[in-house]
Amino acid sequence: MTLKTQQHGGARTGAGRKVNSGKFKEDTKVMRIPSSLVDRVKSTLELYKSQLKADVRVQIPAYDASSVLLPIFTSRVQAGFPSPADDHLEDTLDLNKHLIQHQEATFFVRAQGDSMLGAGIHQGDILIVDKALVAKSGRIVIAVIDGEFTVKRLHKYKGVITLKAENPEFKDILIKEGSELIIWGVVTSVIHQYL
Amino acid sequence: MAKFALVDCNNFYASCERVFEPKLEHKAIVVLSNNDGCIIARSNEAKAFGIKMGEPYFKVKELLNDKSIVVKSSNYPLYGDMSSRVMKIISQYSPVQEVYSIDESFIDLSGFSMNLNSYMQTLKQQVKTWTGIPVCVGLGSTKLRAKLANHIAKIYPRFDGVFDIDKLSEHRFEKLLHSLEVKELWGIGKKSADRLNRVNINTALDFYQADIGIIETLLGVNGKRLYRELYGHSCLQIEQISPPRRQIVSSRSFGSELSDYQDVNQALSTLARQAVIKMKRQSLATTSVSVFIQTNPFSRYSSCISLSKTIGMSVPVSDESILIPLVSKTLEKMYESGYQFYKGGVMLSNLTPDKSQQDLFTQESKTSKFYSQHPYGNLIQYASELGNNKWRSKADFISDRYTTNWNELLSI
């Protein structure tokens, strides 16, 4: 009955390539790319294609990433039991991520002396110092007084700046007018190794 | 309109030293080349004493002492790490960045609608607080103009480290060009400057006002590009991926003058390995190996000699088990005894991508297979690389590798 209406020309249903049967298995788009980036985009696509073929989950690494932690591929193995942990796959624990907020501004420093024992800083500990953080009152800081380094707790009160030691055997340092104080960085953690 | 910024660290090596030794702030500092040979960086204070770039250390030793100028051996692990921190911060300010050298970076700001001057002030501040390194920023509609702008930002403190050259009136711009010699323009080397000087183009302004045809005849298409860049037509693009190297040189002044063939052989074998490592890192292969050694040109006591030899190969080679013995053999052929050699090196040129289109008659050597497959293969050295290490460089004034070695952290 109605089948006869399309005898001359026009689209024939079911003809042509199947939807999503191309190399990317999904819709594609035409796009302009700066020629300097063509190679980079091409290589990313090649990687993507090869992974699609291998039927693994695709993770495109950031360009120039120093390291890429790949999650374990979701298993598609037919034989055997599926891992019961598969649905609970999470990131690995990365101490760097946990302890370092501003990578480019973070420096490690070795502690000398016991003036900060009360704050849990022992001789030989490694301090993680972030230069990007603001030196608020109460924070432990690396300070430079007249060209010399020191680690102390910073106190600001009514315009008076004091660097406090956390050990009764050490005196606080009152910043007098005329002496130069530079806050080099803020201590965010201390690494105390037992072994 | 296109817009570029050139971010350049102020006295980068000296600034790196100051971050970890704050008492050096406001003091005159010089940094010596590998082997403490000559001066390769100076703080502003040292420049003010008239210390020149490239001056041999022994020549200015007394002056440095008299003026109590701080002397440092170069600490490349430290400078490299600080540089990559600075570059990463800069990269947050534009999607398009070119790291031009260890202490300079171009970024593309075309189409950015904010106040670029304050945007770049923020960048400058962030680099300073995060890393301790002071930078200056030049803004311009072309890379050449951004470079010029940076020059001004450095000289005049009143611009507070950021200067946009496109805001300059034509009259002031010409005045600025008049104050510069043509060889000070970015991209004009000594040879080009000589050619220009011969037709009385001496200042940058002469260059700017010359006929473009003359520039093209004298300097070719590159000169024409610079000329157009100066007028604000952007011809030089940001190069995000560094072009592959055309040659790799590994050379050194020796720690002491070497008169023994074995010592020289050890030095050159080790330098050959360094060159091969650099080449392999870029997946390149070479068809031309040059070896050179020379005596100290400043020495008053012994006669001067400079020896070199180049070997060509029929197929590109990247294998150290071929190249290191080749360097040794070449040295053996050209070596003349009776001289005190003080400098030497190995150059690999004619570099091509290492596709190892092997010639029919060579096979991958067993040793090289062993190198690449055995877990400790990279620890294996040639006998020629071993010896008394007399050639190893001096670094008498080196600071600690604060950021790259657990044993050398800053102690507070």
Coordinates of C-alpha atoms in Angstrom, one line a residue:
Chain A
M1 CA 0.0 0.0 0.0
T2 CA 2.1 2.9 1.2
L3 CA 5.3 1.1 0.3
K4 CA 4.9 2.1 -3.3
T5 CA 5.1 5.8 -2.7
Q6 CA 8.9 5.9 -2.9
Q7 CA 9.6 4.4 -6.2
H8 CA 11.5 7.3 -7.8
G9 CA 14.6 8.8 -6.1
G10 CA 14.8 10.1 -2.6
A11 CA 16.3 8.4 0.5
R12 CA 15.8 4.7 0.8
T13 CA 15.5 3.6 4.3
G14 CA 18.2 1.2 5.4
A15 CA 20.6 2.1 2.7
G16 CA 24.1 3.5 3.2
R17 CA 26.4 2.9 6.1
K18 CA 25.0 2.0 9.5
V19 CA 24.9 4.8 12.1
N20 CA 27.9 4.7 14.4
S21 CA 29.6 2.0 12.3
G22 CA 32.6 4.3 11.5
K23 CA 36.0 4.0 13.0
F24 CA 35.0 6.0 16.1
K25 CA 31.7 4.3 16.6
E26 CA 29.9 7.5 17.3
D27 CA 28.9 10.8 15.6
T28 CA 31.8 12.9 14.2
K29 CA 32.2 16.6 13.6
V30 CA 34.1 18.7 11.2
M31 CA 36.4 21.2 12.9
R32 CA 39.2 23.7 12.1
I33 CA 42.5 23.1 13.9
P34 CA 45.5 25.3 14.0
S35 CA 48.1 23.6 11.7
S36 CA 50.7 23.5 14.5
L37 CA 48.3 21.3 16.5
V38 CA 47.4 18.9 13.6
D39 CA 50.0 16.3 14.5
R40 CA 49.1 16.3 18.1
V41 CA 45.4 15.9 17.5
K42 CA 46.1 13.2 14.9
S43 CA 48.2 11.2 17.3
T44 CA 45.6 11.5 20.0
L45 CA 43.0 10.2 17.6
E46 CA 45.2 7.3 16.5
L47 CA 45.6 6.3 20.1
Y48 CA 41.9 6.6 20.6
K49 CA 41.2 4.4 17.6
S50 CA 43.7 1.7 18.6
Q51 CA 42.2 1.6 22.0
L52 CA 38.7 1.4 20.6
K53 CA 39.8 -1.5 18.5
A54 CA 41.3 -3.3 21.5
D55 CA 38.0 -2.6 23.3
V56 CA 39.5 -1.1 26.4
R57 CA 38.3 1.9 28.3
V58 CA 40.0 5.0 26.9
Q59 CA 41.9 7.5 28.9
I60 CA 43.4 10.3 26.9
P61 CA 46.5 11.5 28.7
A62 CA 47.1 15.2 29.1
Y63 CA 49.6 16.5 26.7
D64 CA 53.0 16.7 28.3
A65 CA 51.7 15.1 31.4
S66 CA 54.7 14.0 33.5
S67 CA 53.0 10.8 34.5
V68 CA 49.6 9.4 34.0
L69 CA 48.1 7.0 36.4
L70 CA 45.8 4.8 34.5
P71 CA 42.9 3.2 36.2
I72 CA 42.7 -0.6 35.8
F73 CA 40.7 -1.4 32.7
T74 CA 37.2 -2.6 33.4
S75 CA 37.4 -6.2 32.6
R76 CA 35.5 -7.5 29.6
V77 CA 36.8 -11.0 29.9
Q78 CA 34.1 -13.5 29.1
A79 CA 35.6 -16.5 30.8
G80 CA 35.9 -16.7 34.6
F81 CA 34.1 -14.8 37.3
P82 CA 34.0 -11.0 37.0
S83 CA 35.9 -9.3 39.8
P84 CA 33.5 -8.2 42.5
A85 CA 35.6 -5.0 43.0
D86 CA 35.0 -3.9 39.4
D87 CA 32.1 -1.6 40.3
H88 CA 34.1 0.0 43.1
L89 CA 37.1 1.0 41.2
E90 CA 38.6 4.3 42.6
D91 CA 41.7 6.4 42.3
T92 CA 44.9 5.2 43.8
L93 CA 46.1 7.1 46.9
D94 CA 48.7 9.6 45.9
L95 CA 50.6 11.3 48.8
N96 CA 51.8 14.1 46.5
K97 CA 48.2 15.0 45.8
H98 CA 47.3 14.8 49.4
L99 CA 50.1 16.9 50.8
I100 CA 50.9 19.3 47.9
Q101 CA 48.4 22.0 47.0
H102 CA 50.6 24.1 44.7
Q103 CA 53.1 21.9 43.0
E104 CA 55.2 24.7 41.4
A105 CA 55.3 26.6 44.7
T106 CA 56.2 23.7 47.0
F107 CA 59.7 23.1 48.3
F108 CA 61.1 20.6 50.7
V109 CA 63.3 21.8 53.5
R110 CA 65.3 19.9 56.2
A111 CA 64.7 21.1 59.8
Q112 CA 67.7 21.9 62.0
G113 CA 67.6 22.3 65.8
D114 CA 64.8 21.8 68.3
S115 CA 63.2 25.3 68.5
M116 CA 60.0 24.0 67.1
L117 CA 59.8 20.7 69.1
G118 CA 56.4 21.7 70.5
A119 CA 55.0 21.8 67.0
G120 CA 56.3 18.3 66.3
I121 CA 59.2 19.4 64.3
H122 CA 62.3 17.4 65.1
Q123 CA 65.9 17.7 64.0
G124 CA 66.3 16.2 60.5
D125 CA 62.6 16.2 59.7
I126 CA 61.5 17.2 56.2
L127 CA 59.2 20.2 56.1
I128 CA 56.8 20.8 53.2
V129 CA 56.8 24.4 52.4
D130 CA 54.2 26.2 50.2
K131 CA 55.3 29.6 48.9
A132 CA 51.9 30.3 47.4
L133 CA 50.0 30.4 50.8
V134 CA 49.4 33.7 52.7
A135 CA 51.3 33.9 55.9
K136 CA 48.4 34.3 58.3
S137 CA 48.9 34.8 62.0
G138 CA 49.2 31.4 63.7
R139 CA 50.8 29.6 60.8
I140 CA 54.3 28.0 60.9
V141 CA 56.5 29.9 58.5
I142 CA 59.9 29.9 57.0
A143 CA 61.1 33.4 57.6
V144 CA 64.1 35.3 56.5
I145 CA 65.4 37.9 59.0
D146 CA 68.3 40.0 57.9
G147 CA 69.3 37.4 55.3
E148 CA 69.1 34.3 57.6
F149 CA 66.5 31.5 57.5
T150 CA 64.4 30.5 60.5
V151 CA 61.3 28.3 61.0
K152 CA 58.9 29.7 63.7
R153 CA 55.2 30.3 64.4
L154 CA 54.1 33.7 63.1
H155 CA 52.1 36.0 65.4
K156 CA 50.6 39.2 64.3
Y157 CA 48.8 41.3 67.0
K158 CA 48.0 45.0 66.8
G159 CA 50.7 45.6 64.3
V160 CA 53.4 43.8 66.3
I161 CA 54.9 40.8 64.6
T162 CA 56.5 38.1 66.7
L163 CA 58.1 34.8 65.6
K164 CA 57.5 32.3 68.3
A165 CA 59.6 29.3 69.0
E166 CA 57.7 26.2 70.4
N167 CA 60.3 25.2 73.0
P168 CA 60.7 27.0 76.3
E169 CA 64.4 27.0 75.9
F170 CA 64.2 29.4 73.0
K171 CA 63.2 33.1 73.1
D172 CA 60.6 34.6 70.8
I173 CA 61.9 36.9 68.1
L174 CA 60.3 40.3 68.2
I175 CA 60.5 42.0 64.8
K176 CA 61.9 45.5 65.5
E177 CA 61.5 48.4 63.2
G178 CA 64.4 48.6 60.8
S179 CA 65.1 44.9 60.6
E180 CA 63.9 43.2 57.5
L181 CA 61.5 40.3 57.7
I182 CA 60.5 38.3 54.6
I183 CA 58.1 35.4 54.8
W184 CA 59.7 32.8 52.4
G185 CA 56.9 30.2 52.7
V186 CA 54.3 28.5 54.9
V187 CA 55.0 25.1 56.4
T188 CA 52.0 22.8 55.6
S189 CA 53.3 19.4 56.8
V190 CA 56.2 17.8 58.5
I191 CA 57.6 14.4 57.5
H192 CA 59.1 12.6 60.5
Q193 CA 60.5 9.2 59.5
Y194 CA 61.1 6.5 62.0
L195 CA 63.0 4.1 59.9
Chain B
M1 CA 45.1 42.1 16.2
A2 CA 47.7 39.6 17.3
K3 CA 49.2 40.2 20.7
F4 CA 52.2 38.5 22.3
A5 CA 53.9 38.6 25.6
L6 CA 57.5 37.8 26.3
V7 CA 58.1 36.8 29.9
D8 CA 61.8 36.9 30.8
C9 CA 63.4 36.1 34.2
N10 CA 65.6 38.8 35.6
N11 CA 69.2 37.6 35.9
F12 CA 67.9 34.1 36.1
Y13 CA 70.9 32.1 37.4
A14 CA 71.7 34.7 40.1
S15 CA 68.0 34.9 41.1
C16 CA 67.9 31.1 41.5
E17 CA 70.9 31.3 43.9
R18 CA 69.2 34.1 45.8
V19 CA 66.0 32.1 46.4
F20 CA 68.0 29.7 48.5
E21 CA 70.5 32.1 49.9
P22 CA 68.6 35.3 50.7
K23 CA 71.6 37.0 52.1
L24 CA 72.8 37.3 48.5
E25 CA 70.0 39.8 47.8
H26 CA 71.4 43.1 46.6
K27 CA 74.9 41.6 46.5
A28 CA 76.9 41.3 43.3
I29 CA 76.9 37.7 42.0
V30 CA 78.6 36.1 39.0
V31 CA 78.0 32.5 37.8
L32 CA 80.7 30.6 36.0
S33 CA 80.3 28.2 33.1
N34 CA 80.9 24.5 33.3
N35 CA 84.3 23.9 34.7
D36 CA 84.5 27.4 36.2
G37 CA 85.9 28.6 32.8
C38 CA 84.2 31.9 32.3
I39 CA 81.5 34.2 33.4
I40 CA 78.0 33.3 32.0
A41 CA 75.7 35.3 34.2
R42 CA 75.8 38.4 36.3
S43 CA 73.5 40.1 38.7
N44 CA 72.8 43.8 38.1
E45 CA 75.2 44.7 40.8
A46 CA 78.0 42.7 39.1
K47 CA 77.2 44.4 35.8
A48 CA 77.6 47.7 37.5
F49 CA 81.2 46.8 38.4
G50 CA 81.9 46.4 34.7
I51 CA 82.2 42.6 34.7
K52 CA 81.7 41.4 31.2
M53 CA 79.8 38.4 29.8
G54 CA 82.1 35.6 28.7
E55 CA 85.1 36.9 30.5
P56 CA 87.5 34.1 31.5
Y57 CA 87.4 33.6 35.3
F58 CA 91.1 33.7 35.9
K59 CA 91.3 37.2 34.2
V60 CA 88.9 38.8 36.6
K61 CA 89.6 36.8 39.7
E62 CA 91.3 39.6 41.4
L63 CA 88.7 42.2 40.6
L64 CA 86.0 39.8 41.9
N65 CA 88.0 39.4 45.1
D66 CA 88.6 43.1 45.6
K67 CA 84.9 44.0 45.2
S68 CA 83.8 40.9 47.2
I69 CA 81.6 39.7 44.4
V70 CA 80.1 36.3 45.1
V71 CA 81.2 33.6 42.7
K72 CA 79.1 30.6 41.9
S73 CA 79.7 27.5 39.7
S74 CA 76.7 26.8 37.5
N75 CA 74.1 24.6 39.1
Y76 CA 72.1 23.3 36.2
P77 CA 69.9 20.8 38.1
L78 CA 68.7 23.8 40.3
Y79 CA 68.3 26.2 37.4
G80 CA 66.4 23.6 35.3
D81 CA 64.0 22.7 38.1
M82 CA 63.3 26.4 38.9
S83 CA 62.8 27.1 35.2
S84 CA 60.2 24.4 34.8
R85 CA 58.3 25.7 37.8
V86 CA 58.3 29.2 36.3
M87 CA 57.3 27.9 32.8
K88 CA 54.4 25.9 34.3
I89 CA 53.0 29.0 36.0
I90 CA 53.3 31.1 32.9
S91 CA 51.4 28.4 30.9
Q92 CA 48.3 29.0 33.1
Y93 CA 48.0 32.5 31.5
S94 CA 47.5 31.4 27.9
P95 CA 46.7 28.2 26.0
V96 CA 49.5 28.9 23.6
Q97 CA 53.1 29.0 25.0
E98 CA 56.5 28.8 23.6
V99 CA 59.4 28.1 26.0
Y100 CA 62.0 30.0 24.1
S101 CA 65.0 29.4 26.5
I102 CA 65.7 28.4 30.1
D103 CA 64.5 31.8 31.3
E104 CA 62.3 33.2 28.5
S105 CA 58.8 32.3 27.3
F106 CA 56.4 33.7 24.7
I107 CA 52.7 33.4 25.2
D108 CA 49.9 34.3 22.7
L109 CA 47.4 36.7 24.1
S110 CA 45.5 37.5 20.9
G111 CA 41.9 38.1 21.4
F112 CA 42.2 38.4 25.2
S113 CA 39.7 41.2 26.2
M114 CA 40.9 42.0 29.7
N115 CA 43.4 44.7 30.6
L116 CA 46.5 43.0 29.6
N117 CA 48.8 45.2 31.6
S118 CA 47.2 44.2 34.9
Y119 CA 46.8 40.6 33.7
M120 CA 50.6 40.5 33.2
Q121 CA 51.2 42.2 36.6
T122 CA 49.3 39.3 38.2
L123 CA 51.5 36.8 36.3
K124 CA 54.6 38.7 37.4
Q125 CA 53.4 38.7 41.0
Q126 CA 52.4 35.0 41.0
V127 CA 55.8 33.9 39.6
K128 CA 57.6 36.0 42.2
T129 CA 55.6 34.7 45.2
W130 CA 55.4 31.1 44.1
T131 CA 59.0 30.6 43.1
G132 CA 60.9 33.7 44.3
I133 CA 62.0 34.5 40.7
P134 CA 61.5 38.1 39.5
V135 CA 60.4 38.4 35.9
C136 CA 59.7 41.2 33.4
V137 CA 57.0 41.1 30.7
G138 CA 57.0 42.8 27.3
L139 CA 53.8 43.1 25.3
G140 CA 53.6 43.7 21.6
S141 CA 51.7 42.9 18.5
T142 CA 54.5 40.7 17.2
K143 CA 57.1 38.6 18.9
L144 CA 59.9 41.0 17.9
R145 CA 58.0 44.0 19.4
A146 CA 57.3 42.0 22.6
K147 CA 61.0 41.3 22.8
L148 CA 61.7 45.0 22.5
A149 CA 59.1 45.8 25.1
N150 CA 60.7 43.4 27.5
H151 CA 64.0 45.3 27.0
I152 CA 62.3 48.5 28.1
A153 CA 60.4 46.9 31.0
K154 CA 63.8 45.7 32.3
I155 CA 65.6 49.0 32.0
Y156 CA 63.0 51.5 33.3
P157 CA 61.8 50.7 36.9
R158 CA 58.9 53.1 36.5
F159 CA 57.0 50.6 34.3
D160 CA 57.0 48.1 37.2
G161 CA 58.2 45.2 35.1
V162 CA 55.4 45.2 32.5
F163 CA 55.5 47.3 29.3
D164 CA 53.3 47.4 26.2
I165 CA 55.1 48.7 23.2
D166 CA 52.0 49.2 21.2
K167 CA 51.0 52.1 23.4
L168 CA 54.1 54.0 22.5
S169 CA 53.6 57.0 20.1
E170 CA 55.4 56.7 16.7
H171 CA 57.7 59.4 17.8
R172 CA 58.8 57.7 21.0
F173 CA 59.0 54.4 19.2
E174 CA 61.5 55.8 16.8
K175 CA 63.5 57.4 19.6
L176 CA 63.7 54.0 21.2
L177 CA 64.9 52.4 18.0
H178 CA 67.5 55.2 17.6
S179 CA 69.0 54.2 21.0
L180 CA 69.6 50.6 19.9
E181 CA 72.3 49.3 17.7
V182 CA 70.9 47.1 14.9
K183 CA 72.7 44.1 16.3
E184 CA 70.7 44.4 19.5
L185 CA 67.5 43.6 17.6
W186 CA 66.3 40.1 18.2
G187 CA 67.2 37.9 15.2
I188 CA 70.0 40.1 13.8
G189 CA 73.2 38.2 14.3
K190 CA 76.7 39.4 14.0
K191 CA 77.0 38.5 10.3
S192 CA 73.7 40.2 9.4
A193 CA 74.8 43.3 11.4
D194 CA 78.0 43.5 9.5
R195 CA 76.2 43.4 6.2
L196 CA 73.8 46.1 7.3
N197 CA 76.6 48.3 8.7
R198 CA 78.3 48.2 5.3
V199 CA 75.4 50.1 3.8
N200 CA 75.2 52.4 6.8
I201 CA 72.4 50.8 8.6
N202 CA 73.8 51.1 12.1
T203 CA 70.9 51.7 14.5
A204 CA 67.6 49.9 14.8
L205 CA 66.0 53.1 13.5
D206 CA 68.1 52.9 10.3
F207 CA 66.8 49.4 9.9
Y208 CA 63.2 50.5 10.5
Q209 CA 63.4 53.3 8.0
A210 CA 65.3 51.4 5.3
D211 CA 63.7 50.2 2.2
I212 CA 62.2 46.7 2.5
G213 CA 63.8 45.7 -0.8
I214 CA 67.3 46.5 0.5
I215 CA 66.7 44.5 3.7
E216 CA 65.5 41.5 1.6
T217 CA 68.5 41.6 -0.7
L218 CA 70.9 41.8 2.2
L219 CA 69.3 39.4 4.7
G220 CA 66.9 37.4 2.6
V221 CA 63.4 36.4 3.7
N222 CA 64.3 36.2 7.4
G223 CA 65.4 39.8 7.4
K224 CA 62.2 40.8 5.6
R225 CA 60.2 39.0 8.3
L226 CA 61.9 40.9 11.1
Y227 CA 61.3 44.1 9.2
R228 CA 57.6 43.4 8.9
E229 CA 57.5 42.3 12.6
L230 CA 58.9 45.6 13.6
Y231 CA 56.0 47.3 11.8
G232 CA 53.5 45.2 13.7
H233 CA 52.8 42.5 11.0
S234 CA 53.1 39.3 12.8
C235 CA 55.2 36.9 10.8
L236 CA 56.9 34.7 13.4
Q237 CA 54.5 32.2 15.0
I238 CA 54.6 30.7 18.5
E239 CA 56.5 27.5 18.2
Q240 CA 55.0 25.2 20.7
I241 CA 57.0 22.2 19.7
S242 CA 60.7 22.8 19.5
P243 CA 62.1 22.0 16.0
P244 CA 64.3 18.9 15.9
R245 CA 68.0 19.7 16.5
R246 CA 70.3 19.8 13.5
Q247 CA 73.4 19.0 15.4
I248 CA 74.3 17.9 18.9
V249 CA 77.5 19.1 20.5
S250 CA 79.0 17.8 23.7
S251 CA 82.1 19.7 24.6
R252 CA 83.9 20.7 27.8
S253 CA 86.9 22.5 29.1
F254 CA 88.9 19.9 31.0
G255 CA 89.5 20.2 34.8
S256 CA 93.2 20.4 34.2
E257 CA 95.3 20.5 31.0
L258 CA 95.8 17.0 29.7
S259 CA 99.0 15.8 28.1
D260 CA 98.4 12.1 28.3
Y261 CA 96.6 10.4 25.4
Q262 CA 94.7 8.1 27.7
D263 CA 93.2 11.0 29.7
V264 CA 92.0 12.8 26.5
N265 CA 90.6 9.5 25.3
Q266 CA 88.6 9.1 28.5
A267 CA 87.2 12.6 28.3
L268 CA 86.1 12.2 24.6
S269 CA 84.6 8.8 25.1
T270 CA 82.5 10.1 28.0
L271 CA 81.5 13.2 26.0
A272 CA 80.6 10.9 23.1
R273 CA 78.3 8.9 25.4
Q274 CA 76.6 12.2 26.6
A275 CA 76.1 13.3 23.0
V276 CA 74.6 9.9 22.0
I277 CA 72.2 10.0 25.0
K278 CA 71.1 13.5 24.0
M279 CA 70.6 12.3 20.4
K280 CA 68.7 9.1 21.4
R281 CA 66.4 11.1 23.7
Q282 CA 65.1 12.9 20.5
S283 CA 65.0 9.7 18.5
L284 CA 67.6 10.9 16.0
A285 CA 70.5 9.2 14.3
T286 CA 73.7 10.7 12.8
T287 CA 75.7 10.2 9.7
S288 CA 78.5 12.6 10.6
V289 CA 80.7 12.6 13.6
S290 CA 83.3 15.3 14.4
V291 CA 85.9 15.1 17.1
F292 CA 87.9 18.1 18.2
I293 CA 90.5 19.0 20.8
Q294 CA 92.5 22.2 21.5
T295 CA 95.1 23.7 23.7
N296 CA 94.5 26.7 25.9
P297 CA 94.6 29.9 23.7
F298 CA 95.4 32.0 26.8
S299 CA 98.4 30.0 27.8
R300 CA 101.6 31.9 27.5
Y301 CA 103.9 28.9 28.0
S302 CA 103.0 26.3 25.5
S303 CA 102.3 26.5 21.8
C304 CA 98.7 26.5 20.6
I305 CA 97.1 23.8 18.5
S306 CA 93.6 22.9 17.5
L307 CA 92.9 19.5 16.0
S308 CA 89.7 18.2 14.5
K309 CA 88.4 15.4 12.2
T310 CA 85.1 14.5 10.8
I311 CA 84.0 11.0 9.8
G312 CA 81.0 10.4 7.5
M313 CA 78.9 7.3 7.5
S314 CA 76.8 5.7 4.8
V315 CA 73.8 5.1 7.0
P316 CA 72.4 7.0 10.0
V317 CA 73.7 5.5 13.2
S318 CA 72.4 5.9 16.8
D319 CA 74.2 3.0 18.4
E320 CA 76.7 3.8 21.1
S321 CA 78.6 0.6 20.5
I322 CA 79.5 1.9 17.1
L323 CA 79.8 5.6 17.9
I324 CA 82.0 5.6 21.1
P325 CA 84.7 3.3 19.6
L326 CA 84.5 5.4 16.4
V327 CA 85.3 8.6 18.4
S328 CA 88.2 6.8 20.1
K329 CA 89.5 5.6 16.7
T330 CA 89.2 9.1 15.2
L331 CA 91.0 10.6 18.1
E332 CA 93.8 8.1 17.8
K333 CA 94.3 9.0 14.2
M334 CA 94.5 12.7 14.7
Y335 CA 96.2 12.9 18.1
E336 CA 99.5 14.6 18.4
S337 CA 101.6 14.2 21.5
G338 CA 103.6 17.0 23.2
Y339 CA 100.7 19.3 23.8
Q340 CA 98.6 20.3 26.8
F341 CA 95.0 19.9 25.7
Y342 CA 92.5 21.9 27.7
K343 CA 89.2 21.6 25.7
G344 CA 87.6 19.0 23.6
G345 CA 84.3 17.8 22.2
V346 CA 82.2 15.6 20.0
M347 CA 79.7 16.8 17.5
L348 CA 77.0 14.7 15.8
S349 CA 75.5 16.3 12.8
N350 CA 73.4 15.5 9.8
L351 CA 70.7 14.3 12.1
T352 CA 67.8 12.3 10.8
P353 CA 64.9 10.6 12.5
D354 CA 66.1 7.3 13.8
K355 CA 64.0 5.0 11.6
S356 CA 67.0 2.7 11.4
Q357 CA 66.7 2.1 7.7
Q358 CA 69.7 -0.2 8.1
D359 CA 71.9 -0.8 5.2
L360 CA 71.9 -4.4 3.9
F361 CA 75.3 -5.2 5.3
T362 CA 74.9 -4.1 8.9
Q363 CA 73.0 -5.7 11.6
E364 CA 72.2 -4.5 15.1
S365 CA 75.3 -5.4 17.0
K366 CA 75.1 -7.9 19.8
T367 CA 76.3 -5.4 22.3
S368 CA 73.7 -2.9 21.5
K369 CA 71.0 -5.5 21.8
F370 CA 72.4 -6.4 25.2
Y371 CA 72.4 -2.7 26.2
S372 CA 68.7 -2.3 25.4
Q373 CA 67.5 -5.6 26.7
H374 CA 69.5 -6.3 29.8
P375 CA 68.2 -4.6 32.9
Y376 CA 71.6 -3.3 33.8
G377 CA 72.7 -2.7 30.2
N378 CA 72.9 1.1 30.7
L379 CA 75.5 0.7 33.5
I380 CA 78.0 -0.8 31.0
Q381 CA 80.8 1.4 30.0
Y382 CA 83.6 1.2 27.6
A383 CA 87.1 0.8 29.0
S384 CA 88.0 4.0 27.3
E385 CA 85.5 5.8 29.5
L386 CA 87.3 4.8 32.6
G387 CA 90.4 6.4 34.0
N388 CA 91.6 8.9 36.5
N389 CA 88.9 11.5 35.7
K390 CA 91.5 14.2 35.4
W391 CA 89.4 15.8 32.7
R392 CA 86.3 16.2 34.9
S393 CA 85.3 19.7 35.4
K394 CA 85.9 21.9 38.4
A395 CA 82.9 23.3 40.2
D396 CA 84.5 24.8 43.2
F397 CA 81.7 27.2 44.1
I398 CA 78.6 25.1 43.5
S399 CA 75.6 25.5 45.6
D400 CA 73.4 22.5 46.7
R401 CA 70.8 20.9 44.4
Y402 CA 68.1 22.1 46.8
T403 CA 65.2 20.9 44.7
T404 CA 66.3 17.7 43.0
N405 CA 68.3 15.8 45.6
W406 CA 67.1 14.6 49.0
N407 CA 70.5 14.8 50.5
E408 CA 71.0 18.4 49.5
L409 CA 67.7 20.0 50.8
L410 CA 67.8 23.5 52.2
S411 CA 68.6 23.2 55.9
I412 CA 66.8 25.6 58.2

